[in-house]
PDB file of C-alpha atoms in Angstrom:
ATOM      1  CA  UNK A   1       0.000   0.000   0.000  1.00  0.00           C
ATOM      2  CA  UNK A   2       1.386   3.378  -0.979  1.00  0.00           C
ATOM      3  CA  UNK A   3       0.112   6.932  -0.705  1.00  0.00           C
ATOM      4  CA  UNK A   4       1.724   9.436  -3.054  1.00  0.00           C
ATOM      5  CA  UNK A   5       1.209  13.116  -2.267  1.00  0.00           C
ATOM      6  CA  UNK A   6       1.888  15.863  -4.793  1.00  0.00           C
ATOM      7  CA  UNK A   7       0.979  19.424  -5.670  1.00  0.00           C
ATOM      8  CA  UNK A   8       2.944  21.441  -3.165  1.00  0.00           C
ATOM      9  CA  UNK A   9       4.981  24.462  -4.112  1.00  0.00           C
ATOM     10  CA  UNK A  10       5.748  28.107  -3.527  1.00  0.00           C
ATOM     11  CA  UNK A  11       2.897  30.592  -3.824  1.00  0.00           C
ATOM     12  CA  UNK A  12       2.258  34.176  -2.797  1.00  0.00           C
ATOM     13  CA  UNK A  13      -0.220  35.006  -0.079  1.00  0.00           C
ATOM     14  CA  UNK A  14      -3.724  34.965  -1.502  1.00  0.00           C
ATOM     15  CA  UNK A  15      -2.830  32.340  -4.057  1.00  0.00           C
ATOM     16  CA  UNK A  16      -4.056  28.790  -4.492  1.00  0.00           C
ATOM     17  CA  UNK A  17      -2.675  25.272  -4.659  1.00  0.00           C
ATOM     18  CA  UNK A  18      -4.293  21.878  -5.067  1.00  0.00           C
ATOM     19  CA  UNK A  19      -2.735  18.928  -3.320  1.00  0.00           C
ATOM     20  CA  UNK A  20      -3.377  15.396  -4.476  1.00  0.00           C
ATOM     21  CA  UNK A  21      -2.819  12.080  -2.779  1.00  0.00           C
ATOM     22  CA  UNK A  22      -3.144   8.913  -4.809  1.00  0.00           C
ATOM     23  CA  UNK A  23      -3.363   5.503  -3.216  1.00  0.00           C
ATOM     24  CA  UNK A  24      -2.315   2.196  -4.662  1.00  0.00           C
ATOM     25  CA  UNK A  25      -2.923  -1.224  -3.240  1.00  0.00           C
ATOM     26  CA  UNK A  26      -6.244  -0.733  -1.506  1.00  0.00           C
ATOM     27  CA  UNK A  27      -9.164   1.589  -1.000  1.00  0.00           C
ATOM     28  CA  UNK A  28      -9.865   3.571   2.134  1.00  0.00           C
ATOM     29  CA  UNK A  29     -12.895   4.682   4.086  1.00  0.00           C
ATOM     30  CA  UNK A  30     -11.482   7.848   5.643  1.00  0.00           C
ATOM     31  CA  UNK A  31      -8.810  10.199   4.379  1.00  0.00           C
ATOM     32  CA  UNK A  32      -7.168  13.040   6.209  1.00  0.00           C
ATOM     33  CA  UNK A  33      -4.711  15.836   5.611  1.00  0.00           C
ATOM     34  CA  UNK A  34      -2.253  16.937   8.266  1.00  0.00           C
ATOM     35  CA  UNK A  35       0.493  19.552   8.208  1.00  0.00           C
ATOM     36  CA  UNK A  36       3.645  20.240  10.133  1.00  0.00           C
ATOM     37  CA  UNK A  37       5.383  23.577  10.233  1.00  0.00           C
ATOM     38  CA  UNK A  38       9.031  23.895  11.315  1.00  0.00           C
ATOM     39  CA  UNK A  39       9.343  23.601  15.064  1.00  0.00           C
ATOM     40  CA  UNK A  40       5.689  22.744  15.541  1.00  0.00           C
ATOM     41  CA  UNK A  41       3.713  19.586  16.100  1.00  0.00           C
ATOM     42  CA  UNK A  42       1.818  17.888  13.333  1.00  0.00           C
ATOM     43  CA  UNK A  43      -1.609  19.474  12.979  1.00  0.00           C
ATOM     44  CA  UNK A  44      -4.783  18.014  11.560  1.00  0.00           C
ATOM     45  CA  UNK A  45      -6.214  20.034   8.668  1.00  0.00           C
ATOM     46  CA  UNK A  46      -9.147  18.172   7.154  1.00  0.00           C
ATOM     47  CA  UNK A  47     -10.816  14.808   6.705  1.00  0.00           C
ATOM     48  CA  UNK A  48     -13.321  13.157   4.397  1.00  0.00           C
ATOM     49  CA  UNK A  49     -15.289   9.946   4.675  1.00  0.00           C
ATOM     50  CA  UNK A  50     -16.200   7.435   1.963  1.00  0.00           C
ATOM     51  CA  UNK A  51     -19.435   9.256   1.096  1.00  0.00           C
ATOM     52  CA  UNK A  52     -17.441  12.196  -0.168  1.00  0.00           C
ATOM     53  CA  UNK A  53     -19.948  14.544   1.416  1.00  0.00           C
ATOM     54  CA  UNK A  54     -18.894  14.093   5.039  1.00  0.00           C
ATOM     55  CA  UNK A  55     -16.078  16.606   5.234  1.00  0.00           C
ATOM     56  CA  UNK A  56     -14.405  18.202   8.220  1.00  0.00           C
ATOM     57  CA  UNK A  57     -11.969  21.075   8.708  1.00  0.00           C
ATOM     58  CA  UNK A  58      -9.909  22.693  11.390  1.00  0.00           C
ATOM     59  CA  UNK A  59     -11.189  26.187  12.126  1.00  0.00           C
ATOM     60  CA  UNK A  60      -8.210  28.009  10.656  1.00  0.00           C
ATOM     61  CA  UNK A  61      -8.871  26.677   7.132  1.00  0.00           C
ATOM     62  CA  UNK A  62     -12.669  26.678   7.021  1.00  0.00           C
ATOM     63  CA  UNK A  63     -13.917  28.631   4.037  1.00  0.00           C
ATOM     64  CA  UNK A  64     -10.504  28.516   2.349  1.00  0.00           C
ATOM     65  CA  UNK A  65      -9.715  24.817   1.934  1.00  0.00           C
ATOM     66  CA  UNK A  66     -11.866  22.141   0.332  1.00  0.00           C
ATOM     67  CA  UNK A  67     -11.258  18.423   0.612  1.00  0.00           C
ATOM     68  CA  UNK A  68     -12.654  16.046  -1.984  1.00  0.00           C
ATOM     69  CA  UNK A  69     -12.107  12.528  -3.218  1.00  0.00           C
ATOM     70  CA  UNK A  70     -12.387  10.588  -6.433  1.00  0.00           C
ATOM     71  CA  UNK A  71     -13.094   7.002  -5.468  1.00  0.00           C
ATOM     72  CA  UNK A  72     -12.662   5.776  -9.039  1.00  0.00           C
ATOM     73  CA  UNK A  73      -9.113   7.129  -9.015  1.00  0.00           C
ATOM     74  CA  UNK A  74      -8.532   6.281  -5.347  1.00  0.00           C
ATOM     75  CA  UNK A  75      -7.341   9.851  -4.872  1.00  0.00           C
ATOM     76  CA  UNK A  76      -8.047  12.621  -2.402  1.00  0.00           C
ATOM     77  CA  UNK A  77      -7.549  16.325  -3.049  1.00  0.00           C
ATOM     78  CA  UNK A  78      -7.089  19.420  -0.934  1.00  0.00           C
ATOM     79  CA  UNK A  79      -7.921  22.630  -2.746  1.00  0.00           C
ATOM     80  CA  UNK A  80      -6.314  25.496  -0.867  1.00  0.00           C
ATOM     81  CA  UNK A  81      -7.425  29.024  -1.670  1.00  0.00           C
ATOM     82  CA  UNK A  82      -6.531  32.387  -0.178  1.00  0.00           C
ATOM     83  CA  UNK A  83      -3.356  30.918   1.239  1.00  0.00           C
ATOM     84  CA  UNK A  84      -1.648  32.675   4.117  1.00  0.00           C
ATOM     85  CA  UNK A  85       1.981  32.589   5.284  1.00  0.00           C
ATOM     86  CA  UNK A  86       0.858  30.635   8.352  1.00  0.00           C
ATOM     87  CA  UNK A  87      -0.260  27.821   6.033  1.00  0.00           C
ATOM     88  CA  UNK A  88       3.394  27.131   5.255  1.00  0.00           C
ATOM     89  CA  UNK A  89       4.153  23.548   6.240  1.00  0.00           C
ATOM     90  CA  UNK A  90       4.788  20.068   4.984  1.00  0.00           C
ATOM     91  CA  UNK A  91       1.398  18.576   4.185  1.00  0.00           C
ATOM     92  CA  UNK A  92       0.780  14.881   4.694  1.00  0.00           C
ATOM     93  CA  UNK A  93      -2.090  12.768   3.508  1.00  0.00           C
ATOM     94  CA  UNK A  94      -3.278   9.915   5.670  1.00  0.00           C
ATOM     95  CA  UNK A  95      -5.852   7.184   5.292  1.00  0.00           C
ATOM     96  CA  UNK A  96      -7.648   4.503   7.194  1.00  0.00           C
ATOM     97  CA  UNK A  97      -9.568   1.541   5.813  1.00  0.00           C
ATOM     98  CA  UNK A  98     -12.351   1.784   8.394  1.00  0.00           C
ATOM     99  CA  UNK A  99     -14.545   4.570   9.690  1.00  0.00           C
ATOM    100  CA  UNK A 100     -12.907   6.894  12.200  1.00  0.00           C
ATOM    101  CA  UNK A 101     -15.273   8.320  14.769  1.00  0.00           C
ATOM    102  CA  UNK A 102     -15.812  12.056  14.654  1.00  0.00           C
ATOM    103  CA  UNK A 103     -13.897  12.808  17.823  1.00  0.00           C
ATOM    104  CA  UNK A 104     -10.859  10.969  16.498  1.00  0.00           C
ATOM    105  CA  UNK A 105     -10.606  12.467  13.011  1.00  0.00           C
ATOM    106  CA  UNK A 106      -7.961  14.920  14.196  1.00  0.00           C
ATOM    107  CA  UNK A 107      -5.866  12.210  15.827  1.00  0.00           C
ATOM    108  CA  UNK A 108      -2.858  11.193  13.738  1.00  0.00           C
ATOM    109  CA  UNK A 109      -2.786   7.853  15.520  1.00  0.00           C
ATOM    110  CA  UNK A 110      -6.191   6.962  14.073  1.00  0.00           C
ATOM    111  CA  UNK A 111      -4.733   6.719  10.565  1.00  0.00           C
ATOM    112  CA  UNK A 112      -2.703   3.674   9.549  1.00  0.00           C
ATOM    113  CA  UNK A 113      -1.387   4.827   6.189  1.00  0.00           C
ATOM    114  CA  UNK A 114       0.619   7.942   5.397  1.00  0.00           C
ATOM    115  CA  UNK A 115       2.002   9.689   2.370  1.00  0.00           C
ATOM    116  CA  UNK A 116       5.497  11.112   2.183  1.00  0.00           C
ATOM    117  CA  UNK A 117       4.572  14.786   2.551  1.00  0.00           C
ATOM    118  CA  UNK A 118       4.636  17.709   0.168  1.00  0.00           C
ATOM    119  CA  UNK A 119       6.021  21.158   0.967  1.00  0.00           C
ATOM    120  CA  UNK A 120       3.737  24.181   0.787  1.00  0.00           C
ATOM    121  CA  UNK A 121       5.391  27.570   1.158  1.00  0.00           C
ATOM    122  CA  UNK A 122       3.364  30.767   1.183  1.00  0.00           C
ATOM    123  CA  UNK A 123       5.290  34.011   0.866  1.00  0.00           C
ATOM    124  CA  UNK A 124       3.990  37.299   2.223  1.00  0.00           C
TER     125      UNK A 124
END
């Protein structure tokens, strides 16, 4: 099983990026995105369940980020708009093959599979 994240880069504040994470080897019920800025702990960003309509976000990205999934392609996306310098981090996709309860969606330990991370840098 492999998760391959892509789409990171350097963008000016106010710009947009779309991250992708493609899975091979199996399908997953719940996907999540996490990020880790230098010197900080890994932070949960967003999650999506198998329905594709059950989506969840940390408060700091609500209204700016959109998570989606394409089950046919076994891929999850994170559309990031109106990026801010504080969004700068390495972004990781994560997945779990069973449903994660709501209170645990932001818990990195609830996800068994992880991508390699993609760097997002937002300049001011």
